[in-house]
Coordinates of C-alpha atoms and ligand atoms in Angstrom, one line a residue:
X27 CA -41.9 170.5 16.3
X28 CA -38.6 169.8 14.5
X29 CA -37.8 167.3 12.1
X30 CA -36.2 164.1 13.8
X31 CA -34.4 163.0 10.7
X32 CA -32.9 166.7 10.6
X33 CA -29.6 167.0 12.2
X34 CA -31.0 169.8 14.1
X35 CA -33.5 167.7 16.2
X36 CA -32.5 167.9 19.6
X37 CA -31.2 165.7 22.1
X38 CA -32.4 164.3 25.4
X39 CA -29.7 164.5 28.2
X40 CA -32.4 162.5 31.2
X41 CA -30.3 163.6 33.9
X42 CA -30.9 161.2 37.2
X43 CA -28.1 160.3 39.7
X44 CA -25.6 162.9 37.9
X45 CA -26.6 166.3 38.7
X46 CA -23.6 168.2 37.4
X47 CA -21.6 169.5 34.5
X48 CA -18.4 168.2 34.4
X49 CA -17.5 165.0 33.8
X50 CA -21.2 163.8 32.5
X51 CA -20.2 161.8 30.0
X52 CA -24.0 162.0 28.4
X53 CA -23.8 165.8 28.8
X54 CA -20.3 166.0 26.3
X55 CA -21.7 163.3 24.2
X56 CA -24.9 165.3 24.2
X57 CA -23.0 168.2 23.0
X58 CA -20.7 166.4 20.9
X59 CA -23.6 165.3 18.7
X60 CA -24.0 169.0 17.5
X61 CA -27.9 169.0 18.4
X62 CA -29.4 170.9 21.0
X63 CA -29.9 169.8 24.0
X64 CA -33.0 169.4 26.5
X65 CA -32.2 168.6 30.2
X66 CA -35.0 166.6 31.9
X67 CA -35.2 165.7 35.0
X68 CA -38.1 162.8 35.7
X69 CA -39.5 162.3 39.5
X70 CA -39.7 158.7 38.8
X71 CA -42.7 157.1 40.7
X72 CA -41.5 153.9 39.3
X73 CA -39.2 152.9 42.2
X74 CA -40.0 150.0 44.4
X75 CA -42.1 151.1 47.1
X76 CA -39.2 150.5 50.0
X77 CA -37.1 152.3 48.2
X78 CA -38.5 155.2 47.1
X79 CA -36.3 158.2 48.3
X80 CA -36.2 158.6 51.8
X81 CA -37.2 162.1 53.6
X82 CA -33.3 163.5 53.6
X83 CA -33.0 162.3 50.3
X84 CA -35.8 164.2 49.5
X85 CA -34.7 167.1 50.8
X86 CA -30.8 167.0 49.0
X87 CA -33.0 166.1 46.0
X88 CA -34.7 169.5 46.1
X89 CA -31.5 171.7 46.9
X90 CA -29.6 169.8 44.2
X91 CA -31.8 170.3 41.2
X92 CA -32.4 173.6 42.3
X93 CA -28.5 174.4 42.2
X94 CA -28.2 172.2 39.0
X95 CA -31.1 174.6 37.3
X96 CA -29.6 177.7 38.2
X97 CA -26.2 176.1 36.6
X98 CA -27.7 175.4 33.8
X99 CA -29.4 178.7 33.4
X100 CA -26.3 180.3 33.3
X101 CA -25.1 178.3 30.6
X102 CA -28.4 179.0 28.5
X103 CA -29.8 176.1 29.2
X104 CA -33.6 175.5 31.3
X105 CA -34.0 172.5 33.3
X106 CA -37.1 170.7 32.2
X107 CA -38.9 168.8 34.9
X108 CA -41.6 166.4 35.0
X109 CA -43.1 163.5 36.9
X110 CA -44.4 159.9 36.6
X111 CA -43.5 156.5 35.0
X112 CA -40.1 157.4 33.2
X113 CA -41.0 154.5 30.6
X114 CA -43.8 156.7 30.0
X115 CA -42.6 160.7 30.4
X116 CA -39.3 159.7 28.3
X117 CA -41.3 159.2 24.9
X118 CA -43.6 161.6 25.3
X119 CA -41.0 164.0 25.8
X120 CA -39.2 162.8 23.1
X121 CA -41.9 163.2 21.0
X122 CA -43.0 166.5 22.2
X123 CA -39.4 168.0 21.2
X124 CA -38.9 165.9 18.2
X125 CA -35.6 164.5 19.7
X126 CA -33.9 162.4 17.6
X127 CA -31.7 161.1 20.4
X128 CA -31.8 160.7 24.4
X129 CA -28.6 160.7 26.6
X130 CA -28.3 159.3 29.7
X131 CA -25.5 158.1 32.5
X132 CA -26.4 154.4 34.1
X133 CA -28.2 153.3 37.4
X134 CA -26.8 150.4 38.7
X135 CA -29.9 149.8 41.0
X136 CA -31.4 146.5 40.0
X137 CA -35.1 148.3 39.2
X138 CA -33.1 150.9 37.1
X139 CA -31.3 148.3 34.8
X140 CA -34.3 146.2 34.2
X141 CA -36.4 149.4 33.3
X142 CA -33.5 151.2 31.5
X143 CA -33.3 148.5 29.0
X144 CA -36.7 148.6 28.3
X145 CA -37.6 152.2 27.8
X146 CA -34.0 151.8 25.5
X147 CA -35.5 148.9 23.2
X148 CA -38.9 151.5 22.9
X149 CA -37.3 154.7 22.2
X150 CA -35.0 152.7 19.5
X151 CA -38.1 151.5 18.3
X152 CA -39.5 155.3 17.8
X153 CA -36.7 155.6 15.9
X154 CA -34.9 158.0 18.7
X155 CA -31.0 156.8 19.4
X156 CA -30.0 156.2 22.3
X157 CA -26.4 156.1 24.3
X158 CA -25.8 156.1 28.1
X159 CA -22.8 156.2 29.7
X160 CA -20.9 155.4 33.2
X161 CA -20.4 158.8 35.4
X162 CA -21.2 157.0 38.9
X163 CA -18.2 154.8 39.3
X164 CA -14.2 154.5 39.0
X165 CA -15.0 151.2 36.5
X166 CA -18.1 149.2 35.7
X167 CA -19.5 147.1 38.3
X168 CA -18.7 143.8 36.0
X169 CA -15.3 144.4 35.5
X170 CA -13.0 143.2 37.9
X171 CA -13.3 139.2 37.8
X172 CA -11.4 137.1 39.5
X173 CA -9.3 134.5 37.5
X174 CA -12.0 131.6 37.4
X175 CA -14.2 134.8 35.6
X176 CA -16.6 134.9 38.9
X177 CA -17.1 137.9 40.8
X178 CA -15.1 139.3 44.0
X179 CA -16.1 138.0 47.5
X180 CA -13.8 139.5 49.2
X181 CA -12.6 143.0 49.4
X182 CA -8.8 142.8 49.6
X183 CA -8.3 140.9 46.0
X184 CA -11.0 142.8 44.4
X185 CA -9.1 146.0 45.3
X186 CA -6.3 144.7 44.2
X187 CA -7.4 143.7 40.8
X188 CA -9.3 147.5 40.4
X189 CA -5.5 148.8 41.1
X190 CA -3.8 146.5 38.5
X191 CA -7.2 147.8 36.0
X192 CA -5.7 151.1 33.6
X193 CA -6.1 153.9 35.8
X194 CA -9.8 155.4 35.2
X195 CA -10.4 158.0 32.4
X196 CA -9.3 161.9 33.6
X197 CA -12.6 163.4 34.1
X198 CA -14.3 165.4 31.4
X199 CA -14.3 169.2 31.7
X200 CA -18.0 171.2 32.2
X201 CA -19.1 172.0 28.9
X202 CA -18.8 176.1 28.1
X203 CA -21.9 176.4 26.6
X204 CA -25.0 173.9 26.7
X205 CA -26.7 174.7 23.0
X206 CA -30.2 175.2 24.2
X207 CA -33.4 172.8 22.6
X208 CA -36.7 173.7 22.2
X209 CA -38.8 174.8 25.5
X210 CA -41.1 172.7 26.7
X211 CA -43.7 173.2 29.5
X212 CA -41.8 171.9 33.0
X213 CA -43.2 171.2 36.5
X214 CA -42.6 174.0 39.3
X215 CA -40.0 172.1 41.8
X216 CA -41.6 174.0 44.8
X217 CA -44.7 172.0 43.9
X218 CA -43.4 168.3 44.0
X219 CA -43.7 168.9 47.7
X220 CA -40.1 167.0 48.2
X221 CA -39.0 170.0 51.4
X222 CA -40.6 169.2 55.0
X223 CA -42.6 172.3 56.2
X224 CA -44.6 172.8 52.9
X225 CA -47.7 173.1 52.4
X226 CA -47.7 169.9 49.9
X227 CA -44.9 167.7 52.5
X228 CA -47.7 167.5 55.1
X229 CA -44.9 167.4 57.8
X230 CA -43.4 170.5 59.7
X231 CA -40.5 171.4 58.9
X232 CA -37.4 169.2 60.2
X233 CA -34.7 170.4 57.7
X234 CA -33.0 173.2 60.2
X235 CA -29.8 170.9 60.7
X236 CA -29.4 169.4 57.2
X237 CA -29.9 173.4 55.9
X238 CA -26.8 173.9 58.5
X239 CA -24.7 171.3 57.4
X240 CA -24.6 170.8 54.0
X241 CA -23.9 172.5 50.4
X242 CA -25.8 170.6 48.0
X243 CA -25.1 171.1 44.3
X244 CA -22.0 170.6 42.5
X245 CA -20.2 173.9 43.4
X246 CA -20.9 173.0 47.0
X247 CA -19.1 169.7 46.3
X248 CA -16.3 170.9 44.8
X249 CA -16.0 173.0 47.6
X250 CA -16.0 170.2 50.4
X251 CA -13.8 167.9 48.7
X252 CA -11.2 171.2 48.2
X253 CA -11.3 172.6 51.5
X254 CA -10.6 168.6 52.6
X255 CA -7.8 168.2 50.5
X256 CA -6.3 171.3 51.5
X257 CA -6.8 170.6 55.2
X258 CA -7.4 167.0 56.0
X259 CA -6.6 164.5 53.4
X260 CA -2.9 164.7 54.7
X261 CA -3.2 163.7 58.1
X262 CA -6.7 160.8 57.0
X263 CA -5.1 157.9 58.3
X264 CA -4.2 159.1 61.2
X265 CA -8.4 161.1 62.3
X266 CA -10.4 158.9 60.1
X267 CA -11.8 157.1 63.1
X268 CA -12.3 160.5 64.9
X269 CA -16.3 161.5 65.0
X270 CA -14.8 164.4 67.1
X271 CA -12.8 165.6 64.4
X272 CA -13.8 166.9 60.8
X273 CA -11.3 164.9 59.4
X274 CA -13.7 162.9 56.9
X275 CA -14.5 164.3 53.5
X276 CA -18.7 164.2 53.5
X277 CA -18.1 163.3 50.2
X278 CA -20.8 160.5 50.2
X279 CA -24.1 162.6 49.8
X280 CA -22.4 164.3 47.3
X281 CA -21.4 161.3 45.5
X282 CA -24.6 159.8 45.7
X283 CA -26.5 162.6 43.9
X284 CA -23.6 162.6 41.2
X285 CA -22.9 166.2 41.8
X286 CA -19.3 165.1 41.8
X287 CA -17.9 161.8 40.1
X288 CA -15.8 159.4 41.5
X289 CA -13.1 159.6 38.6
X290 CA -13.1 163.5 39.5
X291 CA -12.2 162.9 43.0
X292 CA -9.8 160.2 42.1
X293 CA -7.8 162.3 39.6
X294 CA -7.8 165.3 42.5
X295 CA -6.7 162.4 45.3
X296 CA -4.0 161.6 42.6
X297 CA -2.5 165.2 42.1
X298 CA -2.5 165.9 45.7
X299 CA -0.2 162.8 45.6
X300 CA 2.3 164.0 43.2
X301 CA 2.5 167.7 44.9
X302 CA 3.2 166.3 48.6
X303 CA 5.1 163.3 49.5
X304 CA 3.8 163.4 53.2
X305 CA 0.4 162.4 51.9
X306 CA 1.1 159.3 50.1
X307 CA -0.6 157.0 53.1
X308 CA -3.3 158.8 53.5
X309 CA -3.9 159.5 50.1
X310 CA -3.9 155.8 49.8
X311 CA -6.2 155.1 52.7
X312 CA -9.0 157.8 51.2
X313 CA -8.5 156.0 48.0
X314 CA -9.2 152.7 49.3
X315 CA -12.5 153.9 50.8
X316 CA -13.8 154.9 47.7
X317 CA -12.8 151.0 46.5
X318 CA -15.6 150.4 49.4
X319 CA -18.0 152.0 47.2
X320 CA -17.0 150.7 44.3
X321 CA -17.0 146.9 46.1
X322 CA -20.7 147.8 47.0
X323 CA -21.5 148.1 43.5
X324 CA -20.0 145.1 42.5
X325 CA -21.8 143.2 45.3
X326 CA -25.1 144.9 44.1
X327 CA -24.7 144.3 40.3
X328 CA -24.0 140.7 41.0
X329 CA -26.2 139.8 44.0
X330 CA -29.5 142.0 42.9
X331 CA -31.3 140.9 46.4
X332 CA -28.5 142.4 48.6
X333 CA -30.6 144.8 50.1
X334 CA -33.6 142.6 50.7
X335 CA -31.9 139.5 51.6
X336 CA -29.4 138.0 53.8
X337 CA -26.5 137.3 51.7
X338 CA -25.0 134.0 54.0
X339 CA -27.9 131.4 54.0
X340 CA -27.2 130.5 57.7
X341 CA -28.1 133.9 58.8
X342 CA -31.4 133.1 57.3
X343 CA -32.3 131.1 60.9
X344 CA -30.9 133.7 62.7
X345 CA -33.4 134.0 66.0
X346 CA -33.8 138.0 65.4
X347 CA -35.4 139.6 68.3
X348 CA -39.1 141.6 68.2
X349 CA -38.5 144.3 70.2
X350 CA -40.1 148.0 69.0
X351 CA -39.3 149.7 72.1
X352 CA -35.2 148.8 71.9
X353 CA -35.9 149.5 68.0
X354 CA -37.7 153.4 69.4
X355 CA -35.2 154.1 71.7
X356 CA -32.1 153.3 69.4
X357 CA -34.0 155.7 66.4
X358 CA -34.2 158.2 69.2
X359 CA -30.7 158.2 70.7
X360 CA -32.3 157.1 74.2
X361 CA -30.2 154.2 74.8
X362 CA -27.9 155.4 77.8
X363 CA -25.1 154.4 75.9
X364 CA -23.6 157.8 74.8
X365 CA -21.6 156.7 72.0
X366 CA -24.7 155.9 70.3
X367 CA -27.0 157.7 71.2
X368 CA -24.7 161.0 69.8
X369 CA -24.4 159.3 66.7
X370 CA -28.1 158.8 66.6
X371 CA -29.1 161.9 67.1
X372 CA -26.6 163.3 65.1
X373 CA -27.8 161.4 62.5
X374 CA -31.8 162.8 62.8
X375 CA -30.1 166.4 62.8
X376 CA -27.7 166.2 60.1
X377 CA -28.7 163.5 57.6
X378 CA -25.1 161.8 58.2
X379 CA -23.3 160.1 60.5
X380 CA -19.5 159.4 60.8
X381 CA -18.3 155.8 59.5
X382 CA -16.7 154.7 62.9
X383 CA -20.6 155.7 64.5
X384 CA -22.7 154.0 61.9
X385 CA -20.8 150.6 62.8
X386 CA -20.9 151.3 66.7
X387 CA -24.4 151.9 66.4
X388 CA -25.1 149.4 63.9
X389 CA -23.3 146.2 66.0
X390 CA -25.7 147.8 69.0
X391 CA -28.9 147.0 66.8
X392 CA -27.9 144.4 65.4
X393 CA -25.5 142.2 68.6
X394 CA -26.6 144.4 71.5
X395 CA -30.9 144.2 70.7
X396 CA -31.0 141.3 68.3
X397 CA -33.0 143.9 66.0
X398 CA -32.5 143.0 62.3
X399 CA -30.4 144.4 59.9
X400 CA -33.2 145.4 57.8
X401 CA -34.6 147.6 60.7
X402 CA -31.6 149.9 61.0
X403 CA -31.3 149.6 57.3
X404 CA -34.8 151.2 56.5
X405 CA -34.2 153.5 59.3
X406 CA -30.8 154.7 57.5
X407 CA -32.7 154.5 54.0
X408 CA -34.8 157.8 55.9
X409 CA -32.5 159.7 57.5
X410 CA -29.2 159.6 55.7
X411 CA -28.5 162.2 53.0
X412 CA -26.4 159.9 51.7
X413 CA -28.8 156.6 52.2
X414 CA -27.2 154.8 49.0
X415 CA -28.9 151.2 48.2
X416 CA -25.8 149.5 47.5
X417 CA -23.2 150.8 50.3
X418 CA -26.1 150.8 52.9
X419 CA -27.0 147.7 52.3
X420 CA -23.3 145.7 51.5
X421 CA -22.4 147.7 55.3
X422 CA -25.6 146.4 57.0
X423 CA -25.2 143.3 55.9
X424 CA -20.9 143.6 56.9
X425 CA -22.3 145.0 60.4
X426 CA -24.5 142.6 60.6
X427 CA -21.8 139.6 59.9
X428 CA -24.0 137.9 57.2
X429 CA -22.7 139.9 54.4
X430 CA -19.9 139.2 51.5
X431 CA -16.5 139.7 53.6
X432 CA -18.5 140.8 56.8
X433 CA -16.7 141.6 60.2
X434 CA -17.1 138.3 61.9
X435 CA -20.2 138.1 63.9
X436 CA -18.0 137.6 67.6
X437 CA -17.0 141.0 66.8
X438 CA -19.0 142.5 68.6
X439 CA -18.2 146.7 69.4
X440 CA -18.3 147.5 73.2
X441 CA -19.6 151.0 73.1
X442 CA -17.9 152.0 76.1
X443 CA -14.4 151.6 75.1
X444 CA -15.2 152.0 71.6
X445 CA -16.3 155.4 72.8
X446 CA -13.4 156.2 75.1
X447 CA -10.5 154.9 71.7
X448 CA -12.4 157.1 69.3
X449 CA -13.8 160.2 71.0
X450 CA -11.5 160.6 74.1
X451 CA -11.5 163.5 75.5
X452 CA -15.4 163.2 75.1
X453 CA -16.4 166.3 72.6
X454 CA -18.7 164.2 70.1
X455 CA -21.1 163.2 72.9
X456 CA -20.8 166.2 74.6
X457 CA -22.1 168.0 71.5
X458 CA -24.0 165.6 71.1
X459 CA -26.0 164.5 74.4
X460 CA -25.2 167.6 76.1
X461 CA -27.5 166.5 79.0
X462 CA -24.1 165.0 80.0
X463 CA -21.9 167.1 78.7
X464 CA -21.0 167.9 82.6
X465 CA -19.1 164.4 83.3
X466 CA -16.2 164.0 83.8
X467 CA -14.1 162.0 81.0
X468 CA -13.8 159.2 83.4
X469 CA -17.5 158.7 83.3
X470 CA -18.7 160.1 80.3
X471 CA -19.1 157.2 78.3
X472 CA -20.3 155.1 81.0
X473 CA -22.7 157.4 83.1
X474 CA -24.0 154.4 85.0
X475 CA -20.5 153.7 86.9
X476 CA -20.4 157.1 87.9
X477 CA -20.4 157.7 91.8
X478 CA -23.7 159.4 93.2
X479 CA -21.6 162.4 93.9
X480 CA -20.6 163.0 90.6
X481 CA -23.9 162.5 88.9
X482 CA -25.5 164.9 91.0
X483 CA -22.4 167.7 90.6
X484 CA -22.6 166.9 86.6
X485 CA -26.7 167.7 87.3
X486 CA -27.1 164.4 85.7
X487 CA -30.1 162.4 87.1
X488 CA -30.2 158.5 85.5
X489 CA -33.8 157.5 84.6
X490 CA -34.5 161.1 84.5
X491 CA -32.7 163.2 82.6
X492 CA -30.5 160.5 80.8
X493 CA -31.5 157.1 80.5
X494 CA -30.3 153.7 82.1
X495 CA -28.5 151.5 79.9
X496 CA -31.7 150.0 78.0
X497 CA -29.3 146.8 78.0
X498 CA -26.4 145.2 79.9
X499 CA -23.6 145.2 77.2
X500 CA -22.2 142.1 79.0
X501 CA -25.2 140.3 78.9
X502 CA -26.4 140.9 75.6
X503 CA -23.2 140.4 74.0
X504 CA -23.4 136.5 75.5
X505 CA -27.0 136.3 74.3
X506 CA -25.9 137.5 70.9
X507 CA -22.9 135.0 70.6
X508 CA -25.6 132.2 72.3
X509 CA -27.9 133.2 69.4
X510 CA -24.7 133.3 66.8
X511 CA -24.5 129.6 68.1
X512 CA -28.1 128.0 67.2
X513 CA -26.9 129.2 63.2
X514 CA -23.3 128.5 63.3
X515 CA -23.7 125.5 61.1
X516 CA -25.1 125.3 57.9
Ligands
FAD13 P1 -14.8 159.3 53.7 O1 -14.2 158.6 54.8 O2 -14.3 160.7 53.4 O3 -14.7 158.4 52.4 C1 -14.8 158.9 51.1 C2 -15.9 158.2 50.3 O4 -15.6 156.8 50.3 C3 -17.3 158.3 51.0 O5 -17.9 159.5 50.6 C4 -18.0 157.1 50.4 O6 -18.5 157.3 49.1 C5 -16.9 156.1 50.3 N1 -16.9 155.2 51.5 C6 -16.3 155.4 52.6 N2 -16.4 154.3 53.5 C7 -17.2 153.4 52.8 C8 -17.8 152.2 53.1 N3 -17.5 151.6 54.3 N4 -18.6 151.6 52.2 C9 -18.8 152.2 51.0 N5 -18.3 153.4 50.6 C10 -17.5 154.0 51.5 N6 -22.2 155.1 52.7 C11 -23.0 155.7 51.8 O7 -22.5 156.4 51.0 N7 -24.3 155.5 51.8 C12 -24.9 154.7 52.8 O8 -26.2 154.6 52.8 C13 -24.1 154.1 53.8 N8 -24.7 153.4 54.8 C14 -23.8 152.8 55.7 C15 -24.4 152.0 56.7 C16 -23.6 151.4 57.7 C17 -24.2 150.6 58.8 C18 -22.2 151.6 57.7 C19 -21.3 151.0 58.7 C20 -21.7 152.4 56.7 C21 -22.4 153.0 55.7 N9 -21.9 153.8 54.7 C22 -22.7 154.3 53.7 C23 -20.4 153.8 54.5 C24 -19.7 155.0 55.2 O9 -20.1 155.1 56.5 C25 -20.0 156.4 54.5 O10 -19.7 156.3 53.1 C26 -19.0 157.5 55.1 O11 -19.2 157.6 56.5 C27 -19.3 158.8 54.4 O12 -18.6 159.8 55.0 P2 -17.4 160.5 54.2 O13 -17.9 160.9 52.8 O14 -16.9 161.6 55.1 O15 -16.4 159.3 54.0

């Protein structure tokens, strides 16, 4: 064991939602201490029960420490791995190595900063320093404040005040070399059982269309948010609204896993800017989205219960419906509406879902069925890639109208002519519910007003093999606005 008091003793970098190399603040101040370094990874089984990872997550989890080991190999460096109470696995490790110091980036989950402080306060008392750092967002989550000092409701001035903030730091570059610590025994990531179809998962394998889709590690990040730039970013304002188009950056699984930062992306957004003078709106429009995220944050840090409770008190009466067969059929993509039943299922099979879909399909739980917010919250939490606590839960609540600076809860989405705006000439629900695919445009997002004639020509048989709208829009939107009515006050 080395000698903590030594300057040789080596540092803990605890890796957790910042699986990369460049711009990891706690990696470069790692290094920067001149000790060498041991990367540890902990599978915390400290989260709250609800939101422990979900099954996608899992799997991203996997693929992403997998590409982060291999990175690190290269640079000399072996990921160490281990699981259990990270109050208890980050002494022992420390003690095990003699590190003299741990590094790490924050969590801005409320369990996190509650625990982080803690296992701070015992490794300080062990005599081990300790330093973290903020690689997740643009700014910290406390920052902006509006001029009476209280936090942002709304999303308009809180952007604003983030804009008039100095522009964030330019991202760190990856270390060259990663000065390797003392080995130390590690767990095998094949056996923390986190991919479907092991042995250890107990459930066959689902993962086909996530394996299809996605990249994970911070190379494949890099990649995505380059080949985006290069193709989409210009024209982002104009197919951002497009599910039918790839014209979004599937940046936010990414994001979440920290394999790219949110400074990084902004300082590539930014040179992009100065190089073409076409993209300056649609640079600006991307750039406001990730404000989204960062408003999330904000709304997390300073309303801890966000994604438990119902942010506006009225909404606390609301007279939510119990219905588990609408709630079965909506997880399914059964509906008949085809809108959202595409984005459901595209959802199962990729682990993400376009932005425009999630709030079409979200208003349909929540207006349409009456179903809870929570509901298609927990359901998100499982099958999103990028399931994130504080933008899933700030954009159920938003859906949901009960949120801070939520769509107002009349607005409800018709999902036939939200359908026929966004994906017109039908090719996201034909890829999608390709039991349809043979409609006509005219009919495609509304089977059930097709004539007999052209349901049988499109071999489409309703009730059989496409369902009957398992609601009347019309009619639920009144009961949802009768509902909206018993709350209104208060
Ligand atoms: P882009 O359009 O390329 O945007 C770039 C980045 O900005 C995204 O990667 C994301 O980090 C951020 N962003 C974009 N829109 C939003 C938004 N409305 N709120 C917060 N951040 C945003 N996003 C998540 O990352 N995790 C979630 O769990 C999540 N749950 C959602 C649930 C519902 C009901 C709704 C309506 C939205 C949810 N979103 C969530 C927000 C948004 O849908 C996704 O961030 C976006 O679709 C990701 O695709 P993209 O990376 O191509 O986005």
């Amino acid at each position: 064991m080395t000698d903590p008091r030594t300057a040789q003793a080596p540092a803990i970098l605890w890796f957790r939602s910042d699986l990369r190399l460049a711009d990891n603040p706690a990696l470069s101040a790692a290094i920067e201490s001149g000790r060498p370094v041991v990367p540890l990874f902990v599978l915390d089984d400290d989260t709250p029960g609800a939101w422990a990872p979900g099954g996608a997550q899992r799997w991203w989890l996997h693929q992403s420490l997998e590409a982060l080991s291999e990175t690190l190999q290269r640079h000399e460096a072996s990921l160490v791995l281990r699981t259990g109470n990270a109050a208890e696995v980050l002494p022992q490790v420390a003690q095990e190595t003699g590190a003299a110091a741990v590094y790490w980036n924050r969590l801005y989950e409320p369990w996190a900063n509650a625990r982080d402080a803690e296992i701070k306060a015992d490794l300080k008392q062990r005599g081990v320093q300790v330093e973290s750092f903020n690689a997740r967002l643009l700014f910290e989550p406390w920052t902006p404040k509006t001029g009476s000092g209280q936090p942002y409701k709304v999303f308009t001035p809180f952007w604003k005040a983030l804009q008039k903030l100095a522009p964030p730091p330019a991202p760190l570059p990856a270390p060259a070399t990663v000065p390797t610590g003392p080995t130390i025994k590690s767990d095998r990531l094949a056996d923390w059982g986190l991919l479907p179809g092991t042995p250890k998962a107990k459930e066959p394998d689902w993962a086909g269309g996530l394996r299809a889709h996605w990249t994970p590690g911070e190379q494949g990040a890099r990649e995505r948010l380059n080949a985006f730039l290069d193709t989409w970013l210009p024209h982002y304002d104009e197919t951002r609204n497009r599910p039918d188009k790839p014209g979004t950056s599937r940046m936010s699984p990414h994001l979440h896993f920290g394999e790219i930062g949110p400074r990084q992306i902004w300082a590539a957004v930014q040179h992009r800017m100065d190089a073409r003078n076409d993209a300056q709106n649609a640079a600006t429009a991307y750039l406001q989205e990730i404000g989204w995220r960062e408003f999330s944050y904000h709304l997390l840090y300073w309303w801890p219960s966000l994604p438990e409770e119902t942010w506006k008190d009225n909404f606390k009466r609301f007279p939510w419906a119990d219905d588990p067969d609408g709630l079965r059929a909506w997880q399914r993509g059964i509906t008949g509406y085809p809108i959202v039943d595409a984005g459901m299922r595209e959802l199962y099979r990729t682990g993400w879902m376009h932005n425009r879909v999630r709030m079409i399909v979200g208003s349909f739980l929540v207006k349409d069925l009456l179903i809870h917010w929570r509901e298609g919250e927990a359901w998100f939490w499982d099958t999103l890639v990028d399931a994130d606590l504080a933008s899933n839960a700030a954009s159920w609540q938003w859906i949901a109208g009960c949120g801070a600076d939520a769509a107002p809860y009349f607005r409800i989405f018709n999902p036939v002519t939200q359908g026929q705006k966004f994906d017109p000439e039908g090719a996201y629900v034909r890829h999608w519910v390709p039991e349809i695919a043979r409609l006509p445009d005219k009919y495609l997002h509304a089977p059930w007003t097709a004539p007999d004639r052209v349901l049988a020509d499109a071999r489409v048989r309703l009730g059989t093999t496409y369902p009957q709208p398992i609601v009347d829009h019309k009619a639920a939107r009144q009961r949802a606005l009768d509902a909206f009515q018993q709350i209104k006050q208060g």
